[in-house]
PDB file of C-alpha atoms and ligand atoms in Angstrom:
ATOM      1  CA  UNK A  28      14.198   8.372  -2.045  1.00 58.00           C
ATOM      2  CA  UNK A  29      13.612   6.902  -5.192  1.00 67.00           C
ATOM      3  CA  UNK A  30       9.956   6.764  -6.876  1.00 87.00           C
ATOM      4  CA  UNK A  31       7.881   3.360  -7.643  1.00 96.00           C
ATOM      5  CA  UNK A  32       4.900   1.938  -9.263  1.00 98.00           C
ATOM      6  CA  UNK A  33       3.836  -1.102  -7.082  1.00 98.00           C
ATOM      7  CA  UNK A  34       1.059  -3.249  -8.989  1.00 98.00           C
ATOM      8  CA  UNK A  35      -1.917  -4.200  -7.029  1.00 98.00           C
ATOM      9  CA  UNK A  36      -2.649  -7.941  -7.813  1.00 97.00           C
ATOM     10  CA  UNK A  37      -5.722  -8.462  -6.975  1.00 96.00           C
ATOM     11  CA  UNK A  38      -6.047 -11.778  -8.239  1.00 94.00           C
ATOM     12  CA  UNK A  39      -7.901 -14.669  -6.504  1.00 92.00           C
ATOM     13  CA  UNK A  40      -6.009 -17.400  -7.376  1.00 94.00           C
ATOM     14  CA  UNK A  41      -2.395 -18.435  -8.161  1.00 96.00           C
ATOM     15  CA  UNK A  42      -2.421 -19.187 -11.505  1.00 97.00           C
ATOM     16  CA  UNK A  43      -4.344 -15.864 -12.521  1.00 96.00           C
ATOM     17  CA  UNK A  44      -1.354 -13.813 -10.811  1.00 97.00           C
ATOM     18  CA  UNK A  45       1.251 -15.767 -12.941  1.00 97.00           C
ATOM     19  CA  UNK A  46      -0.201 -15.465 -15.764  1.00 98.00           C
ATOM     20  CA  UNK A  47      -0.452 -12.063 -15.112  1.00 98.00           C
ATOM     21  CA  UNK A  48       3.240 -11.357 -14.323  1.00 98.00           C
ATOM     22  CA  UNK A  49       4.210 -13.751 -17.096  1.00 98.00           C
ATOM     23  CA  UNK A  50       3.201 -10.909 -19.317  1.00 98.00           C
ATOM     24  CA  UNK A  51       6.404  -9.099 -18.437  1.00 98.00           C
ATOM     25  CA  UNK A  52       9.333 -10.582 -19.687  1.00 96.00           C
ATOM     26  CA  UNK A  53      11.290  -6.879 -19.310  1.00 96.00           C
ATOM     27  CA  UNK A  54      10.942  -5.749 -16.339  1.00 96.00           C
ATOM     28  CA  UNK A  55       9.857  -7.380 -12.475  1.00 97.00           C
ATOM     29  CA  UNK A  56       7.139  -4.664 -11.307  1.00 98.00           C
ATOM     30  CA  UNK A  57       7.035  -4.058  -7.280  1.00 98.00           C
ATOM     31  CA  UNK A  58       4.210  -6.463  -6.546  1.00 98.00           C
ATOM     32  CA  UNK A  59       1.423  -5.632  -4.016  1.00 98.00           C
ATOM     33  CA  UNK A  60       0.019  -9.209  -2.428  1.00 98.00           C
ATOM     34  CA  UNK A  61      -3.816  -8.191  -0.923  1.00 96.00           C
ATOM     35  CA  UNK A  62      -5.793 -10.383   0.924  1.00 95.00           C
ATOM     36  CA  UNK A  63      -7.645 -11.719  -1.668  1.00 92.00           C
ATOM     37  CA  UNK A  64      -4.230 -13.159  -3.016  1.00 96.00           C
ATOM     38  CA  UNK A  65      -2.967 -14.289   0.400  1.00 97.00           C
ATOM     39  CA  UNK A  66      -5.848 -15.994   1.557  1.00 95.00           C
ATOM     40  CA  UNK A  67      -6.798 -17.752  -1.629  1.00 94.00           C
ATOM     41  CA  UNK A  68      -3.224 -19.044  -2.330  1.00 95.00           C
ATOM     42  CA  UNK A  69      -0.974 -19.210   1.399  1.00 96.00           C
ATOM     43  CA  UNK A  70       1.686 -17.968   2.472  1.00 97.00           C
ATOM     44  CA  UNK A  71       4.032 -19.766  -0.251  1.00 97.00           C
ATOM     45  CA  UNK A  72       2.934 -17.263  -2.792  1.00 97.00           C
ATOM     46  CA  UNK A  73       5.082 -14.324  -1.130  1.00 97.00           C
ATOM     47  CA  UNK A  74       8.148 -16.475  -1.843  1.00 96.00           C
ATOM     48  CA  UNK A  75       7.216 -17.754  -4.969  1.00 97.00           C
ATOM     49  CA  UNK A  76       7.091 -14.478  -6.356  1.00 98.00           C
ATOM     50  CA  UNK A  77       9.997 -13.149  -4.572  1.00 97.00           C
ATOM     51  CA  UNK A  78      11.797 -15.969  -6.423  1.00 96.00           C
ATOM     52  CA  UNK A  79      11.031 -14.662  -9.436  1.00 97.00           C
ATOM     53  CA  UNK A  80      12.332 -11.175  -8.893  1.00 97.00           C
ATOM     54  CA  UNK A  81      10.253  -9.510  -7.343  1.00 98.00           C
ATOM     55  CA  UNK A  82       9.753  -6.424  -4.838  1.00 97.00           C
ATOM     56  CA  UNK A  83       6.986  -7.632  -2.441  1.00 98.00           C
ATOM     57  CA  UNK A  84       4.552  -5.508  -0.438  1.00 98.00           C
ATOM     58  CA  UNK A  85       2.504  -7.770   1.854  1.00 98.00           C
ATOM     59  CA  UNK A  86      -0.966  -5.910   1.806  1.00 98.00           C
ATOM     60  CA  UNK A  87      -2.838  -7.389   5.116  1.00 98.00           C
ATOM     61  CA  UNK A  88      -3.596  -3.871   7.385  1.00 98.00           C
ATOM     62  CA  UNK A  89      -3.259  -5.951  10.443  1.00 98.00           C
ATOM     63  CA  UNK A  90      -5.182  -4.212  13.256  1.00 98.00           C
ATOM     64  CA  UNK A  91      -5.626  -6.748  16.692  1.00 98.00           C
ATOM     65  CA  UNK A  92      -3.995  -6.352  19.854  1.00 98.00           C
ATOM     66  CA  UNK A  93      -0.664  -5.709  20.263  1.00 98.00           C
ATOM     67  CA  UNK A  94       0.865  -9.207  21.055  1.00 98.00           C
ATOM     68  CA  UNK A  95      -0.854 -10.748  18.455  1.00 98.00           C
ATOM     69  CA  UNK A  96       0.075  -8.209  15.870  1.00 98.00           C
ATOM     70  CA  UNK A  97       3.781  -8.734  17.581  1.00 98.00           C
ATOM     71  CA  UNK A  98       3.963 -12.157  16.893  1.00 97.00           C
ATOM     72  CA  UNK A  99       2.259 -12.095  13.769  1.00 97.00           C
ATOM     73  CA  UNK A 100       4.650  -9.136  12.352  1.00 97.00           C
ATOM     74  CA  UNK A 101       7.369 -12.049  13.101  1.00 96.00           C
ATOM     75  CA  UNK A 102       5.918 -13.958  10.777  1.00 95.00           C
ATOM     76  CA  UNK A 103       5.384 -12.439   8.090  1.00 95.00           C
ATOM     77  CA  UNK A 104       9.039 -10.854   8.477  1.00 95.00           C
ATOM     78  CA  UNK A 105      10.090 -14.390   8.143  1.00 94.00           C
ATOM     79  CA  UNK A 106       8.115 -14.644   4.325  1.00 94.00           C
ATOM     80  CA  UNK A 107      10.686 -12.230   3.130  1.00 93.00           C
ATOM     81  CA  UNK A 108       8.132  -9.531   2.539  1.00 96.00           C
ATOM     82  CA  UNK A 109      10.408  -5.888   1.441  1.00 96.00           C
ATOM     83  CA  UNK A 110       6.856  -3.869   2.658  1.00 97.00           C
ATOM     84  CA  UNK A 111       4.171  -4.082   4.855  1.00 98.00           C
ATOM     85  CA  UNK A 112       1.510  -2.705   6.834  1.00 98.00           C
ATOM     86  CA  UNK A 113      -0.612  -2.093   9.853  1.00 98.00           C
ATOM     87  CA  UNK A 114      -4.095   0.000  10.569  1.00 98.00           C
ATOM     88  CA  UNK A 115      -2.609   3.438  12.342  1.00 97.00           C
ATOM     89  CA  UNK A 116      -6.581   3.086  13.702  1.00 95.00           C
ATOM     90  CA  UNK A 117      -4.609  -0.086  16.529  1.00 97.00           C
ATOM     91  CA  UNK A 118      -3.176   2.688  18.201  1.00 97.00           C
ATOM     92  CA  UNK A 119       0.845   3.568  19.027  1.00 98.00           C
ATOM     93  CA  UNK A 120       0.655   0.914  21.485  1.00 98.00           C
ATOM     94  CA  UNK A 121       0.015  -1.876  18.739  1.00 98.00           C
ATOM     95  CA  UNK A 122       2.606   0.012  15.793  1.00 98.00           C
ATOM     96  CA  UNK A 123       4.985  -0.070  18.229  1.00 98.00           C
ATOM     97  CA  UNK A 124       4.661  -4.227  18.796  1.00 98.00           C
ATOM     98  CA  UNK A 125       4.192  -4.551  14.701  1.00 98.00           C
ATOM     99  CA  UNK A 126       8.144  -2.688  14.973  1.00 98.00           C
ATOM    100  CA  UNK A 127       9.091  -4.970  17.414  1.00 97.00           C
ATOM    101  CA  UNK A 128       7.668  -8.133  15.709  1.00 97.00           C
ATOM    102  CA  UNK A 129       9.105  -7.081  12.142  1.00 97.00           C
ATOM    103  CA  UNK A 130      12.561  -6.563  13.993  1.00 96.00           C
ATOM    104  CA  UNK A 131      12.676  -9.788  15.115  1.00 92.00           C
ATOM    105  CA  UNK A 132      13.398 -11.437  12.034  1.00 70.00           C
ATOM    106  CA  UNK A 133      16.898 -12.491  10.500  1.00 65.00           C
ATOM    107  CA  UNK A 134      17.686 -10.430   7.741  1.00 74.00           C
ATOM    108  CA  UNK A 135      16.897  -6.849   7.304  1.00 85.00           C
ATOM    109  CA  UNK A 136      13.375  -5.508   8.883  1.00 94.00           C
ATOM    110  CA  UNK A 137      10.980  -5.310   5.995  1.00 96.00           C
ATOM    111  CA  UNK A 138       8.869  -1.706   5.616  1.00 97.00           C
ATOM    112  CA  UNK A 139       6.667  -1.018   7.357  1.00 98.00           C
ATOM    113  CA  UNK A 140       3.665   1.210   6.751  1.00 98.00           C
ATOM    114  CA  UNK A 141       0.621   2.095   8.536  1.00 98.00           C
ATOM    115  CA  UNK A 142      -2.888   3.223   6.734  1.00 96.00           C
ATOM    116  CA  UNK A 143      -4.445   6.163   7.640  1.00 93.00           C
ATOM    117  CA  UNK A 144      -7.949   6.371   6.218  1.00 87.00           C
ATOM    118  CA  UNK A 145      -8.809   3.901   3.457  1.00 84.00           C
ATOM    119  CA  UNK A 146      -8.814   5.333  -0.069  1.00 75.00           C
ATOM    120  CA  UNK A 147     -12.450   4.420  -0.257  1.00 79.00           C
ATOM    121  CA  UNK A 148     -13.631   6.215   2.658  1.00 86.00           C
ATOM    122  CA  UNK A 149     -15.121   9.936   2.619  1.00 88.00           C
ATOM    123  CA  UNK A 150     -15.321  12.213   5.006  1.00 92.00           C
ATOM    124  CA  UNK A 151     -19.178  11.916   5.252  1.00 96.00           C
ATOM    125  CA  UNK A 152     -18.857   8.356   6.089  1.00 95.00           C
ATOM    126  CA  UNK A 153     -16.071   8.728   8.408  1.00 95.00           C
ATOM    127  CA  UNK A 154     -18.166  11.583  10.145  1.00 97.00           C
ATOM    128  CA  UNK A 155     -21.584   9.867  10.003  1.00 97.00           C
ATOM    129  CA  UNK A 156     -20.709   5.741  10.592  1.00 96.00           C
ATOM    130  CA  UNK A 157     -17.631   5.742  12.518  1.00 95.00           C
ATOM    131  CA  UNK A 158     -18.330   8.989  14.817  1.00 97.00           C
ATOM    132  CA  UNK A 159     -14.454  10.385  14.092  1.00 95.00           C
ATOM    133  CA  UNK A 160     -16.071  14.786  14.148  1.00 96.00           C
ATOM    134  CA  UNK A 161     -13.096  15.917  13.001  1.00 96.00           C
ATOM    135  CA  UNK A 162     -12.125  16.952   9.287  1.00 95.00           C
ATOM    136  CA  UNK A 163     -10.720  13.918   7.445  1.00 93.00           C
ATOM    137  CA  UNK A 164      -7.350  15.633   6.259  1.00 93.00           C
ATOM    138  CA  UNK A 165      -6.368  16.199   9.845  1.00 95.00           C
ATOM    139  CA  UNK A 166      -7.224  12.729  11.088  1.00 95.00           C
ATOM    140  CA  UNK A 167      -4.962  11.528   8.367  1.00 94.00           C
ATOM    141  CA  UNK A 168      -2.634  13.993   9.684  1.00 97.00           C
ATOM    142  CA  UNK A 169      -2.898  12.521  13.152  1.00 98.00           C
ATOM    143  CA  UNK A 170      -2.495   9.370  12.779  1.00 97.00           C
ATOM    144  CA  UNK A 171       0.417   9.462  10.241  1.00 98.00           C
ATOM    145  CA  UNK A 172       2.280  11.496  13.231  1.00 98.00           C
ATOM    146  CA  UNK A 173       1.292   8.367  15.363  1.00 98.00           C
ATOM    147  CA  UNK A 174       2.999   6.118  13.174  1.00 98.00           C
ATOM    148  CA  UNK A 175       5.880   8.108  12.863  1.00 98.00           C
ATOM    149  CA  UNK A 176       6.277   8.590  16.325  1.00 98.00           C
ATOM    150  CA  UNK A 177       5.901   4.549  16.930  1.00 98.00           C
ATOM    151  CA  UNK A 178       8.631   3.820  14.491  1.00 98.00           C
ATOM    152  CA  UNK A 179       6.813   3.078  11.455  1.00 98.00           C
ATOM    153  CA  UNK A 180       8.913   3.991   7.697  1.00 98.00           C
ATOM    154  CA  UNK A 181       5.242   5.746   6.410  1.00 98.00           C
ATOM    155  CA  UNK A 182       2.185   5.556   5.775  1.00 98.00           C
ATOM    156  CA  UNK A 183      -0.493   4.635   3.355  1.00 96.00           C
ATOM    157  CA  UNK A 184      -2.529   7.502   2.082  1.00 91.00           C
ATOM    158  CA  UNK A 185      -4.616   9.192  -0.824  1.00 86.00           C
ATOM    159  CA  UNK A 186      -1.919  11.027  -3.411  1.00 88.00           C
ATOM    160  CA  UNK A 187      -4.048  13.916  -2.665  1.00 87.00           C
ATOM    161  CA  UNK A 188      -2.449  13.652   1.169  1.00 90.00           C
ATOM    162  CA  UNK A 189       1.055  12.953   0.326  1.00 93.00           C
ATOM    163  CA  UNK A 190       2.707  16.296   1.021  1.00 95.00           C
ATOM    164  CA  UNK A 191       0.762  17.126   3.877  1.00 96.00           C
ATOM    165  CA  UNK A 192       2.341  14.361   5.402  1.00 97.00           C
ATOM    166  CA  UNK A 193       5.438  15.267   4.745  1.00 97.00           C
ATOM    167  CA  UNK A 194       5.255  18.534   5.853  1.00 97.00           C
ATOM    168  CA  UNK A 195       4.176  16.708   9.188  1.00 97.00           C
ATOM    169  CA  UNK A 196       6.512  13.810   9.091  1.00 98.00           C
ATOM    170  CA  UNK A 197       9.351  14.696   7.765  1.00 97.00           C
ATOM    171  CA  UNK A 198      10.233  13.986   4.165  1.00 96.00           C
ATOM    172  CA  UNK A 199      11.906  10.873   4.381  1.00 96.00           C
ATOM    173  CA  UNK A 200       8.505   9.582   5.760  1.00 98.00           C
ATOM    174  CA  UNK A 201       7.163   7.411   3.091  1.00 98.00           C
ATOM    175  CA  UNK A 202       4.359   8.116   1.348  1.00 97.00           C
ATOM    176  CA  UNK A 203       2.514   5.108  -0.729  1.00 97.00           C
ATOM    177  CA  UNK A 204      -0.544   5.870  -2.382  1.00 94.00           C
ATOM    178  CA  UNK A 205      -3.809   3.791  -3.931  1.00 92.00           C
ATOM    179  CA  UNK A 206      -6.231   5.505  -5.585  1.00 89.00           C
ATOM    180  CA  UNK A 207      -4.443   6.411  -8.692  1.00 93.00           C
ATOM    181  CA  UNK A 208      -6.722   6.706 -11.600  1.00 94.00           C
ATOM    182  CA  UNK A 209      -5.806   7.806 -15.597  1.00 94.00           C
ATOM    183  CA  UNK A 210      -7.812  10.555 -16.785  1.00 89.00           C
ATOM    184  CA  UNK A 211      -9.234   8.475 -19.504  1.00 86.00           C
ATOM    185  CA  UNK A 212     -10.112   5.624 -17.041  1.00 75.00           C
ATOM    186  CA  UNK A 213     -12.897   4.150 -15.064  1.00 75.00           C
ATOM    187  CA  UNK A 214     -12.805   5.273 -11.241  1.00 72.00           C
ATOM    188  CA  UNK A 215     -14.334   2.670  -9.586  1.00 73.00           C
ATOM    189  CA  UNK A 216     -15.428   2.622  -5.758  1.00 69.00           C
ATOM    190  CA  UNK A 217     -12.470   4.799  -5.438  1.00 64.00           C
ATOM    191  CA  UNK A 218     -13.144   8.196  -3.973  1.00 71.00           C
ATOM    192  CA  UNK A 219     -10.039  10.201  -2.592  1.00 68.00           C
ATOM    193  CA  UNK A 220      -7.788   9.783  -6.025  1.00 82.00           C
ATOM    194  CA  UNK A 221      -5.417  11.544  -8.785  1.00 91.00           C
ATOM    195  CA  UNK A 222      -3.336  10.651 -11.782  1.00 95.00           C
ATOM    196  CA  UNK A 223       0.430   9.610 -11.881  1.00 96.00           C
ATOM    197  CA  UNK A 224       1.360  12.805 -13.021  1.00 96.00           C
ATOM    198  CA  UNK A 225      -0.082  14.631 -10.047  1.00 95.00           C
ATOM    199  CA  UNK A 226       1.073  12.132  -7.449  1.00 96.00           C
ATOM    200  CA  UNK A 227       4.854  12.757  -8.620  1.00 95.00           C
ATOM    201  CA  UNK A 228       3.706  16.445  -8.677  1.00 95.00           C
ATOM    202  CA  UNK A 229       2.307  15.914  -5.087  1.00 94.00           C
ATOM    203  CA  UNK A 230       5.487  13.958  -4.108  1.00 93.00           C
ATOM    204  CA  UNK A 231       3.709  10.312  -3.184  1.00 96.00           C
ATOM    205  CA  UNK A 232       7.166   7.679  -2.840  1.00 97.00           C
ATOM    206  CA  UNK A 233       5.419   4.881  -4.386  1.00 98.00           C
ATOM    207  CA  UNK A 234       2.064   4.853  -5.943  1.00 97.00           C
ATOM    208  CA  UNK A 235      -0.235   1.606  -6.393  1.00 97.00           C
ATOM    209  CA  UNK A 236      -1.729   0.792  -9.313  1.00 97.00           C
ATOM    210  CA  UNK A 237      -4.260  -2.078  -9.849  1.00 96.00           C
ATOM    211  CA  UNK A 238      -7.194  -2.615 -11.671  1.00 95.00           C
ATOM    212  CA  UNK A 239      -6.151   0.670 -14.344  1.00 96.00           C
ATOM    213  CA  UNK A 240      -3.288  -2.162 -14.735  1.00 98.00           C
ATOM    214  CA  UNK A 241      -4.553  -5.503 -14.293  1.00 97.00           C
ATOM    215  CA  UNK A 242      -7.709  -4.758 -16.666  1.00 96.00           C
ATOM    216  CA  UNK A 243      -5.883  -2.871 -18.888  1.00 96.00           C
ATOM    217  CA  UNK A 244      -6.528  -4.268 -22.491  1.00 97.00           C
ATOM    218  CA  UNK A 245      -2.114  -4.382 -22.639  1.00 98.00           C
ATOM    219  CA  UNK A 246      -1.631  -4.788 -19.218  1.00 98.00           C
ATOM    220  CA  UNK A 247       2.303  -4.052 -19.887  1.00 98.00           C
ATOM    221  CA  UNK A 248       1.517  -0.601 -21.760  1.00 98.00           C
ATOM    222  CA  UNK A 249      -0.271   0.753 -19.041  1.00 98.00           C
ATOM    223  CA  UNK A 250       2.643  -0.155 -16.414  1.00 98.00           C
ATOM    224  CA  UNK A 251       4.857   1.512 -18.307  1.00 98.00           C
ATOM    225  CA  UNK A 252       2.453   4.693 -18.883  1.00 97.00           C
ATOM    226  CA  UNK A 253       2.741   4.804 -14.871  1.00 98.00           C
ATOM    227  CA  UNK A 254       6.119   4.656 -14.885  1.00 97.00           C
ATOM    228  CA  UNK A 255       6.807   6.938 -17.419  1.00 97.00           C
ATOM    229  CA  UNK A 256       4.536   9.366 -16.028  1.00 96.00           C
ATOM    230  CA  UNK A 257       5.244   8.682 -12.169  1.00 97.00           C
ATOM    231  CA  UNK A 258       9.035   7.854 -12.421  1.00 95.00           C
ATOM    232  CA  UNK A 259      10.908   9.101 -15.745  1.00 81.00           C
TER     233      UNK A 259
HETATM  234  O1  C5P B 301      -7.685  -1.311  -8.344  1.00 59.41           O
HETATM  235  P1  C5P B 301      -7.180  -0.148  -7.521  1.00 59.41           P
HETATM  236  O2  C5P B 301      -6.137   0.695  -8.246  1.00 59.41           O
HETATM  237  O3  C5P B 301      -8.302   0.677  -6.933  1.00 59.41           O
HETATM  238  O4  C5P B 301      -6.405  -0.857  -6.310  1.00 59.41           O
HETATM  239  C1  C5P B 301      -5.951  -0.155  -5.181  1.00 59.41           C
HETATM  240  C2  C5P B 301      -5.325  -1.122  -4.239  1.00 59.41           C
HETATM  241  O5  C5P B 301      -4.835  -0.415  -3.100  1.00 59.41           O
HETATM  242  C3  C5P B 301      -6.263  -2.198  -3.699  1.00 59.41           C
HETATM  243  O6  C5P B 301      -5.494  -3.393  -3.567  1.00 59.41           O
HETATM  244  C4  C5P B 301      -6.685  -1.671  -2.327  1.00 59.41           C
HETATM  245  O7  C5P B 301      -6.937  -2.727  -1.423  1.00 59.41           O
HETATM  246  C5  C5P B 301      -5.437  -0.907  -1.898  1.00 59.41           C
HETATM  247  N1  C5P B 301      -5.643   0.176  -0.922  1.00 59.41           N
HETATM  248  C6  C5P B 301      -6.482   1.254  -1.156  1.00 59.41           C
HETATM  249  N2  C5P B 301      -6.620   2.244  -0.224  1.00 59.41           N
HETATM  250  C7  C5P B 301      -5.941   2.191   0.923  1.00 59.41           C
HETATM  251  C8  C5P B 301      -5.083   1.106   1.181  1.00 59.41           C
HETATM  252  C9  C5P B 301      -4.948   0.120   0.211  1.00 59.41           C
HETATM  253  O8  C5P B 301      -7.081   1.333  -2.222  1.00 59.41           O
HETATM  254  N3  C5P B 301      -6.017   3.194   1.797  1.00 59.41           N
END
């Protein structure tokens, strides 16, 4: 399985996220479209910027009933997305019909990923406002096994959690982790994070990188100091 940097464009607007990937005239970076992207600009961007070259991962956590995440999985397998993903919290019953939906496309079923426990969230919270008792590594644990057994290609999870999961999945079970910080960098509302070094030591698939990217004073010099460090 071969490593990646996907960038995180959280951008609110069209233009800003071509302006943005105009800046790199070497290379076509695995792009990760979030919902600020998707809702602000449609559906259209996914295959504008897969025209240009580009690895897509289609960032909406869908988490609804299982028919509707069915049919909207079609959907979005129609877009031409190569990634995308589902909340683990919907339950087997609803990775399962995101499968199915994905599968029902054309060409070749995208990836599909399910998140475990958001980057953001610490075990206090998940203890204190959602009720969940149990220690926050094995409820990641848990419901990575869930998607696995549903069908799904990995999950979404802190570096910090990426060879736990393997060691419970299997180790072709991707991992793909947010919450990637440089030592020298701001950390933001992230809590559960690492560096790229220790996410390649950790054995994350595919890390994603945003705003130590997108804010970056060279935008393109800090991709590459990911890759280097993640990848080479
Ligand atoms: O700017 P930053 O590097 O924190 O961006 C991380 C990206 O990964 C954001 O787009 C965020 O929505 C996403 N993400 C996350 N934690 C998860 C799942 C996705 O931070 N568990």
């Amino acid at each position: 399985m071969g490593k990646g940097v996907i960038i995180a464009c959280d951008f609110d607007s069209k233009q800003k996220v071509m302006d943005f990937l105009d800046l790199f005239t070497d290379e076509k970076p695995f792009v990760k479209i979030g919902m600020e992207l998707f809702y602000s600009a449609g559906p259209e961007i996914v295959k504008e910027i897969k025209e240009r070259g580009h690895k897509v991962f289609l960032d909406l956590k869908l988490c609804d009933i299982p028919n509707t995440v069915r049919k909207s999985m079609a959907v979005l397998a129609r877009l031409g997305v190569d990634m995308c993903n589902v909340h683990a919290f919907g339950t087997k019953a609803m990775m399962e019909a995101a499968v199915e939906g994905l599968s029902e496309g054309n060409s070749k079923r995208p990836l599909l990923l399910a998140v475990t426990q958001l980057t953001s969230t610490s075990e206090e919270r998940m203890q204190n406002e959602l009720l969940i008792n149990e220690k926050i590594d094995d409820v990641v644990l848990h419901y990575a096994q869930n998607a696995s057994y549903s069908g799904l290609d990995g999950v979404v999870c802190s570096p910090l959690e990426a060879r736990s999961v393997k060691e419970k999945c299997g180790n072709k079970f991707l991992t793909v982790t947010p919450g990637i910080r440089f030592t020298d960098g701001d950390v933001g509302d992230q809590i559960r994070i690492t560096t790229p070094e220790k996410a390649k030591e950790i054995g994350s698939d595919y890390i994603v990188v945003g705003r130590p990217i997108t804010s970056a004073h060279d935008p393109v010099a800090a991709y590459r100091r990911c890759v280097s460090d993640f990848v080479d």
